[in-house]
């Protein structure tokens, strides 16, 4: 193929091909040149940005040690320039010292490159570097005059740094290694005398032990401060919870006064209206279209009556009647009483750990709390889903002993993050016909029994309510091992029941 033929097309345009494009458009040409300059600046700045990112990622102590290595290299360079001016110049020894400092710079750089590629290894790398640094100082002392060299002072710095960074053990090891190496830095017997050699070696050990002891003391104090800060945060959290409880109590006092008046003024008239409607319905034929209207009015009256009942209950809750009972029995009976609309397609799964220790609870109140949460879960799945009720015995995560946990999970719409902190507040609801008292009543019942309730939710995936009750001390030991074993068996073969099954036929009642 001839290059000058019309069929020849170069694989990529040359700069001479590009320039004519901008001849008639100076503004475009200027923009292109500015873009090229910006790219060149970015290429030059990128290594600096990577270095700054790596440097900022180091701990303050690590940055300090890295800076000291840089200062040591700078000091070595200054010494290499100044020393020949006032000392007899030995070219071979000077060349060896230069190579020694170059080696020090190389393995120091490798140290931080390895940490940059595989972060989190600095403590191990520092221990390896400690051995290399001891060898570096030992060779430096030998090359610069043996025991007459002042570079032996670098041993003190190295020992102090490692004792401060790692503590007493590593500082003592560094001092011991320096004490073993230094006597071989010159001829024997030592030209400075055994007494001076012993004094220097003794100071090696003294520096390592003193700095290591101070470092250990500082660490103990830091751990104490962290422990005190943790306790302070826990106390602040408890104080916040107590404050919230006080605010809720204030609200409940107001609700109580209002509820007493509502009970007297509204419930009796509602009962009269309901009775009159029953009489009127009995006088109409079954096929009369007005029967549907009367049924709807009765439904609304029943809803109003339930709202008043919830309001009265929340304002003046009954005193719990504590009985030893099995949480599993209450959970199962509550499921059997759970009203399910036909055709919802909700599947109920039960993962109840056998062998749970008995708890002193009020069965009726616990039944009410679980039922409120279960109804809430059912309403969160209008198009069907999976409702899971599980129980287990586990360690208390915020205190001593064990707790029984009841978890109720659904695969419904979830709860918005901004609403999670408010769902247990009285009268807060996102439902068109909700009263906002169901979860508030459940939370109050749990608190009455010394338990805690928490919620986890993800929008579009579902919600889990977790209730924990502390296990009495006398009931922990005999049942723990059996509970763990049976939990493993139960997790491997969970029982499940569909909502289409006649749950009411399975009822066995509350355990005494």
Short mmCIF file of C-alpha atoms in Angstrom, two decimals:
data_model
loop_
_atom_site.label_atom_id
_atom_site.label_comp_id
_atom_site.label_asym_id
_atom_site.label_seq_id
_atom_site.Cartn_x
_atom_site.Cartn_y
_atom_site.Cartn_z
CA UNK A 1 0.00 0.00 0.00
CA UNK A 2 1.38 3.42 -0.97
CA UNK A 3 1.40 5.95 1.82
CA UNK A 4 0.30 8.71 -0.48
CA UNK A 5 -2.70 6.80 -1.78
CA UNK A 6 -6.20 7.90 -0.81
CA UNK A 7 -6.71 4.54 0.93
CA UNK A 8 -4.04 5.20 3.54
CA UNK A 9 -5.38 6.25 6.93
CA UNK A 10 -2.96 6.59 9.88
CA UNK A 11 -3.96 4.63 13.01
CA UNK A 12 -3.97 7.77 15.13
CA UNK A 13 -3.80 11.48 14.23
CA UNK A 14 -0.57 13.34 14.71
CA UNK A 15 -0.24 16.73 16.35
CA UNK A 16 -0.11 18.36 12.89
CA UNK A 17 -3.51 16.80 12.18
CA UNK A 18 -4.97 18.13 15.41
CA UNK A 19 -3.81 21.74 15.22
CA UNK A 20 -5.89 22.77 12.18
CA UNK A 21 -9.05 21.80 14.07
CA UNK A 22 -8.63 24.83 16.36
CA UNK A 23 -7.32 27.33 13.78
CA UNK A 24 -10.75 28.83 13.27
CA UNK A 25 -11.69 28.61 16.99
CA UNK A 26 -9.08 30.25 19.28
CA UNK A 27 -11.32 29.82 22.32
CA UNK A 28 -11.49 26.05 21.82
CA UNK A 29 -7.73 25.92 21.33
CA UNK A 30 -7.17 27.82 24.59
CA UNK A 31 -9.57 25.51 26.46
CA UNK A 32 -7.75 22.43 25.12
CA UNK A 33 -4.35 23.77 26.15
CA UNK A 34 -5.67 24.61 29.63
CA UNK A 35 -7.05 21.08 29.97
CA UNK A 36 -3.66 19.61 29.04
CA UNK A 37 -1.94 21.82 31.62
CA UNK A 38 -4.43 20.78 34.30
CA UNK A 39 -3.79 17.11 33.56
CA UNK A 40 -0.03 17.67 33.83
CA UNK A 41 -0.49 19.43 37.20
CA UNK A 42 -2.67 16.57 38.44
CA UNK A 43 -0.01 14.05 37.46
CA UNK A 44 2.62 16.01 39.37
CA UNK A 45 0.42 16.52 42.45
CA UNK A 46 -0.95 12.95 42.66
CA UNK A 47 2.17 11.41 44.31
CA UNK A 48 2.17 14.20 46.89
CA UNK A 49 -1.53 13.59 47.62
CA UNK A 50 -0.88 9.87 48.10
CA UNK A 51 1.98 10.64 50.47
CA UNK A 52 -0.13 13.10 52.47
CA UNK A 53 -2.97 10.54 52.71
CA UNK A 54 -0.52 7.91 53.97
CA UNK A 55 1.02 10.36 56.45
CA UNK A 56 -2.35 11.47 57.85
CA UNK A 57 -3.35 7.81 58.27
CA UNK A 58 -0.51 7.19 60.74
CA UNK A 59 -1.00 7.50 64.49
CA UNK A 60 0.65 10.53 66.13
CA UNK A 61 3.30 8.29 67.75
CA UNK A 62 4.06 6.65 64.38
CA UNK A 63 4.39 10.05 62.69
CA UNK A 64 6.73 11.10 65.45
CA UNK A 65 8.94 8.02 64.99
CA UNK A 66 8.97 8.50 61.21
CA UNK A 67 10.00 12.13 61.70
CA UNK A 68 12.82 11.03 64.02
CA UNK A 69 14.13 8.68 61.34
CA UNK A 70 14.11 11.59 58.91
CA UNK A 71 15.98 13.75 61.44
CA UNK A 72 18.53 10.93 61.94
CA UNK A 73 19.15 10.82 58.18
CA UNK A 74 19.50 14.59 58.02
CA UNK A 75 21.89 14.56 60.99
CA UNK A 76 23.96 11.85 59.30
CA UNK A 77 24.21 13.94 56.14
CA UNK A 78 25.31 17.03 58.13
CA UNK A 79 27.86 14.94 60.02
CA UNK A 80 29.21 13.56 56.74
CA UNK A 81 29.82 17.13 55.54
CA UNK A 82 31.18 18.68 58.75
CA UNK A 83 33.25 15.80 60.19
CA UNK A 84 36.03 15.81 57.57
CA UNK A 85 36.63 19.52 58.22
CA UNK A 86 37.99 19.10 61.76
CA UNK A 87 39.09 15.44 61.82
CA UNK A 88 41.70 13.47 59.87
CA UNK A 89 39.93 12.37 56.70
CA UNK A 90 39.76 8.62 56.11
CA UNK A 91 38.21 8.27 52.67
CA UNK A 92 37.49 4.53 52.99
CA UNK A 93 35.80 4.89 56.41
CA UNK A 94 33.82 7.88 55.17
CA UNK A 95 32.59 5.91 52.15
CA UNK A 96 31.51 3.03 54.42
CA UNK A 97 29.59 5.41 56.70
CA UNK A 98 27.81 6.91 53.67
CA UNK A 99 26.80 3.42 52.51
CA UNK A 100 25.66 2.61 56.03
CA UNK A 101 23.37 5.64 56.17
CA UNK A 102 22.07 4.79 52.68
CA UNK A 103 21.20 1.31 53.96
CA UNK A 104 19.45 2.86 56.96
CA UNK A 105 17.40 5.11 54.65
CA UNK A 106 16.53 2.17 52.39
CA UNK A 107 15.18 -0.18 55.05
CA UNK A 108 13.38 2.73 56.76
CA UNK A 109 11.60 3.48 53.48
CA UNK A 110 10.79 -0.21 52.97
CA UNK A 111 9.31 -0.29 56.47
CA UNK A 112 6.67 2.34 55.64
CA UNK A 113 6.08 1.07 52.10
CA UNK A 114 5.16 -2.35 53.52
CA UNK A 115 2.82 -0.70 56.01
CA UNK A 116 1.24 1.38 53.24
CA UNK A 117 0.61 -1.75 51.14
CA UNK A 118 -0.54 -3.89 54.08
CA UNK A 119 -1.72 -1.59 56.88
CA UNK A 120 -1.81 -2.58 60.53
CA UNK A 121 1.66 -4.18 60.68
CA UNK A 122 3.66 -1.29 62.12
CA UNK A 123 4.19 -2.81 65.62
CA UNK A 124 5.69 -5.96 64.10
CA UNK A 125 7.73 -3.92 61.60
CA UNK A 126 9.04 -1.69 64.40
CA UNK A 127 10.28 -4.74 66.32
CA UNK A 128 12.10 -5.97 63.23
CA UNK A 129 13.47 -2.48 62.67
CA UNK A 130 14.70 -2.41 66.29
CA UNK A 131 17.09 -5.29 65.56
CA UNK A 132 18.25 -3.60 62.34
CA UNK A 133 18.71 -0.27 64.14
CA UNK A 134 20.83 -1.92 66.85
CA UNK A 135 23.02 -3.46 64.16
CA UNK A 136 23.21 -0.09 62.36
CA UNK A 137 24.36 1.76 65.50
CA UNK A 138 26.83 -1.01 66.38
CA UNK A 139 28.47 -0.87 62.92
CA UNK A 140 28.41 2.95 62.96
CA UNK A 141 30.23 2.99 66.31
CA UNK A 142 32.87 0.55 65.04
CA UNK A 143 33.46 2.56 61.84
CA UNK A 144 33.75 5.93 63.63
CA UNK A 145 36.29 5.10 66.34
CA UNK A 146 34.89 2.27 68.46
CA UNK A 147 34.29 3.15 72.09
CA UNK A 148 35.86 6.57 71.49
CA UNK A 149 32.96 7.41 69.12
CA UNK A 150 30.14 9.52 70.46
CA UNK A 151 27.63 7.65 68.31
CA UNK A 152 27.15 5.20 71.20
CA UNK A 153 24.69 7.82 72.52
CA UNK A 154 22.30 6.66 69.77
CA UNK A 155 21.81 3.47 71.81
CA UNK A 156 20.15 5.56 74.53
CA UNK A 157 17.75 7.12 72.05
CA UNK A 158 16.86 3.77 70.49
CA UNK A 159 16.27 2.11 73.89
CA UNK A 160 14.16 5.02 75.16
CA UNK A 161 12.00 5.12 72.02
CA UNK A 162 11.20 1.41 72.05
CA UNK A 163 10.58 1.40 75.79
CA UNK A 164 8.15 4.30 75.39
CA UNK A 165 6.38 2.81 72.37
CA UNK A 166 6.14 -0.86 73.46
CA UNK A 167 6.55 -0.78 77.22
CA UNK A 168 8.82 -2.30 79.84
CA UNK A 169 9.40 -5.73 78.24
CA UNK A 170 10.53 -4.47 74.81
CA UNK A 171 12.52 -1.63 76.37
CA UNK A 172 14.34 -4.12 78.59
CA UNK A 173 15.09 -6.38 75.61
CA UNK A 174 16.46 -3.44 73.59
CA UNK A 175 18.66 -2.39 76.55
CA UNK A 176 19.93 -5.96 77.02
CA UNK A 177 20.79 -6.36 73.31
CA UNK A 178 22.61 -3.00 73.30
CA UNK A 179 24.52 -4.05 76.43
CA UNK A 180 25.61 -7.29 74.74
CA UNK A 181 26.63 -5.61 71.46
CA UNK A 182 28.49 -2.55 72.74
CA UNK A 183 31.47 -4.36 74.36
CA UNK A 184 32.31 -5.79 70.91
CA UNK A 185 32.40 -2.37 69.26
CA UNK A 186 36.18 -2.08 69.97
CA UNK A 187 39.21 -4.14 70.89
CA UNK A 188 39.44 -6.06 74.13
CA UNK A 189 40.23 -5.06 76.80
CA UNK A 190 38.21 -1.91 76.14
CA UNK A 191 40.33 1.21 75.65
CA UNK A 192 38.03 3.27 77.90
CA UNK A 193 38.48 0.87 80.83
CA UNK A 194 36.13 -1.66 82.37
CA UNK A 195 34.66 0.84 84.82
CA UNK A 196 33.56 3.28 82.08
CA UNK A 197 32.29 0.40 79.95
CA UNK A 198 30.26 -0.89 82.88
CA UNK A 199 28.90 2.61 83.51
CA UNK A 200 27.71 2.98 79.90
CA UNK A 201 26.16 -0.49 79.82
CA UNK A 202 24.51 0.15 83.18
CA UNK A 203 22.96 3.34 81.84
CA UNK A 204 21.63 1.35 78.86
CA UNK A 205 19.73 -0.90 81.26
CA UNK A 206 18.71 2.01 83.49
CA UNK A 207 17.24 3.99 80.57
CA UNK A 208 15.33 0.92 79.30
CA UNK A 209 13.87 0.10 82.72
CA UNK A 210 13.00 3.69 83.64
CA UNK A 211 11.39 4.57 80.32
CA UNK A 212 9.61 1.23 80.20
CA UNK A 213 8.25 1.72 83.71
CA UNK A 214 7.03 5.22 82.88
CA UNK A 215 5.41 3.92 79.69
CA UNK A 216 3.62 1.15 81.60
CA UNK A 217 2.39 3.66 84.15
CA UNK A 218 1.13 5.96 81.38
CA UNK A 219 -0.69 3.03 79.76
CA UNK A 220 -2.33 2.05 83.04
CA UNK A 221 -3.49 5.61 83.56
CA UNK A 222 -4.79 5.78 79.99
CA UNK A 223 -6.71 2.54 80.45
CA UNK A 224 -8.13 3.92 83.71
CA UNK A 225 -9.21 7.12 81.96
CA UNK A 226 -10.84 5.08 79.16
CA UNK A 227 -12.63 2.96 81.77
CA UNK A 228 -13.84 6.06 83.60
CA UNK A 229 -14.99 7.62 80.32
CA UNK A 230 -16.89 4.45 79.47
CA UNK A 231 -18.55 4.46 82.89
CA UNK A 232 -19.36 8.14 82.47
CA UNK A 233 -21.01 7.49 79.10
CA UNK A 234 -23.04 4.63 80.60
CA UNK A 235 -24.15 6.84 83.50
CA UNK A 236 -25.04 9.63 81.09
CA UNK A 237 -27.10 7.15 79.09
CA UNK A 238 -28.87 5.96 82.24
CA UNK A 239 -29.47 9.58 83.24
CA UNK A 240 -30.92 10.30 79.80
CA UNK A 241 -33.19 7.27 80.09
CA UNK A 242 -34.29 8.38 83.56
CA UNK A 243 -35.00 11.85 82.20
CA UNK A 244 -37.05 10.40 79.35
CA UNK A 245 -38.91 8.22 81.86
CA UNK A 246 -39.66 11.31 83.95
CA UNK A 247 -41.00 13.11 80.88
CA UNK A 248 -43.18 10.10 80.06
CA UNK A 249 -44.44 10.02 83.62
CA UNK A 250 -45.37 13.69 83.32
CA UNK A 251 -47.31 12.96 80.17
CA UNK A 252 -49.01 9.99 81.78
CA UNK A 253 -50.15 12.09 84.72
CA UNK A 254 -51.88 14.44 82.30
CA UNK A 255 -53.32 11.52 80.35
CA UNK A 256 -54.62 9.99 83.59
CA UNK A 257 -56.62 13.08 84.47
CA UNK A 258 -58.03 13.26 80.94
CA UNK A 259 -58.81 9.53 80.81
CA UNK A 260 -60.81 9.56 84.03
CA UNK A 261 -63.14 12.21 82.62
CA UNK A 262 -63.40 10.47 79.24
CA UNK A 263 -64.32 7.15 80.87
CA UNK A 264 -67.23 8.71 82.71
CA UNK A 265 -68.43 11.00 79.91
CA UNK A 266 -68.04 8.80 76.86
CA UNK A 267 -68.09 5.10 77.67
CA UNK A 268 -71.58 5.08 79.23
CA UNK A 269 -73.19 6.95 76.31
CA UNK A 270 -71.37 4.66 73.88
CA UNK A 271 -72.74 1.61 75.65
CA UNK A 272 -76.26 3.09 75.41
CA UNK A 273 -75.90 3.84 71.69
CA UNK A 274 -74.53 0.34 71.06
CA UNK A 275 -77.48 -1.25 72.87
CA UNK A 276 -79.97 0.86 70.95
CA UNK A 277 -78.37 -0.16 67.67
CA UNK A 278 -78.66 -3.83 68.62
CA UNK A 279 -82.39 -3.36 69.30
CA UNK A 280 -82.84 -1.51 66.02
CA UNK A 281 -80.96 -4.18 64.09
CA UNK A 282 -83.20 -6.86 65.58
CA UNK A 283 -86.30 -5.09 64.26
CA UNK A 284 -85.05 -5.02 60.67
CA UNK A 285 -85.07 -7.97 58.27
CA UNK A 286 -81.68 -9.61 57.60
CA UNK A 287 -81.86 -8.64 53.93
CA UNK A 288 -82.51 -4.98 54.73
CA UNK A 289 -79.67 -2.83 53.26
CA UNK A 290 -79.69 -0.74 56.45
CA UNK A 291 -78.20 -3.72 58.32
CA UNK A 292 -74.82 -2.97 56.70
CA UNK A 293 -74.99 0.63 57.91
CA UNK A 294 -75.83 -0.48 61.45
CA UNK A 295 -72.94 -2.99 61.39
CA UNK A 296 -70.51 -0.26 60.31
CA UNK A 297 -71.72 2.02 63.11
CA UNK A 298 -71.24 -0.82 65.62
CA UNK A 299 -67.70 -1.36 64.27
CA UNK A 300 -66.84 2.31 64.76
CA UNK A 301 -68.31 2.27 68.28
CA UNK A 302 -66.19 -0.80 69.09
CA UNK A 303 -63.10 1.01 67.78
CA UNK A 304 -63.88 4.06 69.90
CA UNK A 305 -64.41 1.84 72.93
CA UNK A 306 -61.05 0.14 72.36
CA UNK A 307 -59.34 3.52 72.07
CA UNK A 308 -60.83 4.59 75.38
CA UNK A 309 -59.82 1.28 76.99
CA UNK A 310 -56.23 1.68 75.75
CA UNK A 311 -56.16 5.24 76.98
CA UNK A 312 -57.42 4.24 80.41
CA UNK A 313 -55.00 1.32 80.60
CA UNK A 314 -52.03 3.48 79.69
CA UNK A 315 -53.02 6.18 82.14
CA UNK A 316 -53.80 3.82 85.02
CA UNK A 317 -52.05 0.51 84.34
CA UNK A 318 -53.01 -2.44 86.56
CA UNK A 319 -50.59 -3.66 89.20
CA UNK A 320 -48.71 -6.73 87.89
CA UNK A 321 -49.50 -10.07 89.51
CA UNK A 322 -46.14 -11.82 89.31
CA UNK A 323 -46.18 -15.59 88.78
CA UNK A 324 -43.42 -18.02 87.77
CA UNK A 325 -44.11 -18.80 84.13
CA UNK A 326 -42.51 -20.06 80.93
CA UNK A 327 -42.19 -17.33 78.30
CA UNK A 328 -42.62 -19.89 75.52
CA UNK A 329 -46.13 -20.76 76.73
CA UNK A 330 -47.20 -17.12 76.73
CA UNK A 331 -45.67 -16.56 73.27
CA UNK A 332 -47.49 -19.57 71.82
CA UNK A 333 -50.85 -18.61 73.31
CA UNK A 334 -50.47 -15.03 72.07
CA UNK A 335 -49.88 -16.35 68.56
CA UNK A 336 -53.04 -18.45 68.81
CA UNK A 337 -55.06 -15.37 69.80
CA UNK A 338 -53.52 -13.19 67.08
CA UNK A 339 -56.32 -12.09 64.71
CA UNK A 340 -55.41 -12.80 61.10
CA UNK A 341 -57.32 -11.54 58.08
CA UNK A 342 -57.95 -14.28 55.56
CA UNK A 343 -55.95 -14.19 52.36
CA UNK A 344 -53.05 -12.13 53.76
CA UNK A 345 -50.58 -14.90 53.09
CA UNK A 346 -48.62 -14.36 56.31
CA UNK A 347 -46.52 -17.31 57.41
CA UNK A 348 -45.79 -17.66 61.11
CA UNK A 349 -42.50 -19.22 62.18
CA UNK A 350 -41.82 -20.22 65.79
CA UNK A 351 -38.25 -20.69 67.00
CA UNK A 352 -38.80 -21.19 70.72
CA UNK A 353 -35.82 -22.49 72.69
CA UNK A 354 -36.89 -25.24 75.08
CA UNK A 355 -35.70 -25.39 78.66
CA UNK A 356 -35.89 -21.67 79.39
CA UNK A 357 -35.76 -20.82 83.11
CA UNK A 358 -39.06 -19.65 84.64
CA UNK A 359 -39.50 -15.89 85.05
CA UNK A 360 -41.69 -14.03 87.53
CA UNK A 361 -44.03 -12.12 85.21
CA UNK A 362 -47.69 -11.26 84.92
CA UNK A 363 -49.03 -13.60 82.18
CA UNK A 364 -51.93 -11.35 81.22
CA UNK A 365 -49.80 -8.24 80.89
CA UNK A 366 -47.07 -10.08 78.97
CA UNK A 367 -49.76 -11.50 76.68
CA UNK A 368 -51.02 -7.95 76.05
CA UNK A 369 -47.52 -6.62 75.28
CA UNK A 370 -46.70 -9.43 72.83
CA UNK A 371 -50.11 -9.17 71.19
CA UNK A 372 -49.71 -5.43 70.59
CA UNK A 373 -46.34 -6.01 68.89
CA UNK A 374 -47.65 -8.95 66.85
CA UNK A 375 -50.65 -6.93 65.64
CA UNK A 376 -48.27 -4.13 64.66
CA UNK A 377 -46.13 -6.64 62.73
CA UNK A 378 -49.17 -8.10 60.98
CA UNK A 379 -50.34 -4.64 59.92
CA UNK A 380 -46.85 -3.91 58.51
CA UNK A 381 -47.32 -6.75 55.96
CA UNK A 382 -50.48 -5.85 53.99
CA UNK A 383 -49.35 -8.01 51.06
CA UNK A 384 -48.24 -10.97 53.13
CA UNK A 385 -44.84 -12.00 54.42
CA UNK A 386 -43.15 -13.90 57.20
CA UNK A 387 -43.72 -13.36 60.92
CA UNK A 388 -41.09 -14.96 63.17
CA UNK A 389 -41.29 -15.33 66.94
CA UNK A 390 -38.16 -16.62 68.66
CA UNK A 391 -36.94 -17.00 72.23
CA UNK A 392 -33.50 -17.77 73.60
CA UNK A 393 -31.35 -17.64 76.72
CA UNK A 394 -28.21 -15.53 76.38
CA UNK A 395 -25.67 -13.55 78.36
CA UNK A 396 -26.57 -10.03 79.42
CA UNK A 397 -24.60 -7.71 77.12
CA UNK A 398 -24.71 -4.68 79.45
CA UNK A 399 -24.45 -6.34 82.83
CA UNK A 400 -23.94 -9.58 84.70
CA UNK A 401 -26.00 -12.75 84.51
CA UNK A 402 -28.33 -14.02 81.82
CA UNK A 403 -31.47 -12.79 80.13
CA UNK A 404 -34.36 -14.37 78.23
CA UNK A 405 -34.83 -12.67 74.88
CA UNK A 406 -38.08 -12.63 72.91
CA UNK A 407 -37.68 -11.46 69.30
CA UNK A 408 -40.60 -10.69 66.97
CA UNK A 409 -39.59 -10.13 63.34
CA UNK A 410 -41.57 -9.29 60.23
CA UNK A 411 -40.72 -8.80 56.58
CA UNK A 412 -42.93 -5.76 56.20
CA UNK A 413 -42.43 -2.20 55.10
CA UNK A 414 -40.05 -1.25 57.93
CA UNK A 415 -39.84 1.91 60.02
CA UNK A 416 -38.28 5.15 58.85
CA UNK A 417 -35.12 6.09 60.74
CA UNK A 418 -36.57 9.39 61.94
CA UNK A 419 -39.54 7.55 63.50
CA UNK A 420 -37.66 4.81 65.38
CA UNK A 421 -36.94 6.94 68.42
CA UNK A 422 -40.62 7.92 68.71
CA UNK A 423 -42.53 4.68 68.19
CA UNK A 424 -42.78 3.99 71.95
CA UNK A 425 -44.12 7.46 72.72
CA UNK A 426 -47.83 7.66 73.57
CA UNK A 427 -50.09 8.85 70.74
CA UNK A 428 -47.38 8.63 68.07
CA UNK A 429 -48.68 6.78 65.03
CA UNK A 430 -48.22 6.72 61.27
CA UNK A 431 -51.48 4.84 60.64
CA UNK A 432 -54.66 6.48 59.45
CA UNK A 433 -56.79 4.83 62.15
CA UNK A 434 -54.16 4.17 64.82
CA UNK A 435 -54.27 5.49 68.37
CA UNK A 436 -50.51 5.47 68.94
CA UNK A 437 -50.88 3.55 72.21
CA UNK A 438 -50.20 -0.10 71.28
CA UNK A 439 -46.39 0.01 71.32
CA UNK A 440 -46.39 2.52 74.18
CA UNK A 441 -48.41 0.05 76.29
CA UNK A 442 -46.07 -2.80 75.29
CA UNK A 443 -42.99 -0.78 76.29
CA UNK A 444 -44.55 0.17 79.62
CA UNK A 445 -45.42 -3.44 80.44
CA UNK A 446 -41.87 -4.55 79.66
CA UNK A 447 -40.45 -1.79 81.88
CA UNK A 448 -42.86 -2.75 84.69
CA UNK A 449 -41.27 -6.22 84.66
CA UNK A 450 -37.70 -4.89 84.75
CA UNK A 451 -37.05 -5.67 81.08
CA UNK A 452 -35.95 -3.68 78.08
CA UNK A 453 -37.37 -3.37 74.57
CA UNK A 454 -35.48 -2.32 71.44
CA UNK A 455 -36.27 -2.14 67.74
CA UNK A 456 -34.18 -2.80 64.63
CA UNK A 457 -35.63 -1.92 61.24
CA UNK A 458 -34.69 -1.45 57.62
CA UNK A 459 -37.12 0.22 55.27
CA UNK A 460 -38.44 -2.24 52.72
CA UNK A 461 -36.98 -5.29 54.48
CA UNK A 462 -38.71 -5.54 57.83
CA UNK A 463 -38.57 -4.88 61.55
CA UNK A 464 -37.44 -6.80 64.62
CA UNK A 465 -38.56 -6.03 68.19
CA UNK A 466 -36.34 -7.50 70.92
CA UNK A 467 -37.57 -7.85 74.49
CA UNK A 468 -35.21 -9.03 77.24
CA UNK A 469 -36.09 -10.04 80.79
CA UNK A 470 -33.36 -10.68 83.42
CA UNK A 471 -33.18 -14.22 84.77
CA UNK A 472 -33.40 -14.40 88.59
CA UNK A 473 -30.07 -15.44 90.10
CA UNK A 474 -31.43 -18.66 91.60
CA UNK A 475 -32.68 -19.83 88.18
CA UNK A 476 -29.54 -19.34 86.09
CA UNK A 477 -27.24 -22.24 86.86
CA UNK A 478 -29.52 -25.30 86.59
CA UNK A 479 -30.91 -24.51 83.16
CA UNK A 480 -28.11 -22.84 81.21
CA UNK A 481 -26.37 -25.91 79.76
CA UNK A 482 -29.64 -27.59 78.86
CA UNK A 483 -30.89 -24.39 77.26
CA UNK A 484 -27.82 -24.05 75.02
CA UNK A 485 -28.04 -27.67 73.87
CA UNK A 486 -31.73 -27.50 73.11
CA UNK A 487 -31.23 -24.15 71.36
CA UNK A 488 -28.86 -25.79 68.88
CA UNK A 489 -31.35 -28.57 68.18
CA UNK A 490 -34.20 -26.10 67.84
CA UNK A 491 -32.26 -23.87 65.42
CA UNK A 492 -31.61 -26.84 63.15
CA UNK A 493 -35.28 -27.79 62.93
CA UNK A 494 -37.50 -24.77 63.56
CA UNK A 495 -41.21 -25.34 63.65
CA UNK A 496 -43.40 -23.26 61.41
CA UNK A 497 -47.09 -22.76 61.05
CA UNK A 498 -49.07 -20.99 58.35
CA UNK A 499 -51.68 -18.44 59.24
CA UNK A 500 -54.23 -20.47 57.39
CA UNK A 501 -54.16 -23.13 60.14
CA UNK A 502 -56.80 -23.03 62.90
CA UNK A 503 -54.54 -21.66 65.63
CA UNK A 504 -57.29 -21.38 68.24
CA UNK A 505 -57.70 -25.17 68.35
CA UNK A 506 -54.12 -25.55 69.63
CA UNK A 507 -54.51 -23.35 72.71
CA UNK A 508 -53.34 -24.77 76.01
CA UNK A 509 -53.66 -21.66 78.19
CA UNK A 510 -51.10 -19.87 80.34
CA UNK A 511 -48.54 -21.76 82.38
CA UNK A 512 -48.95 -21.15 86.10
#
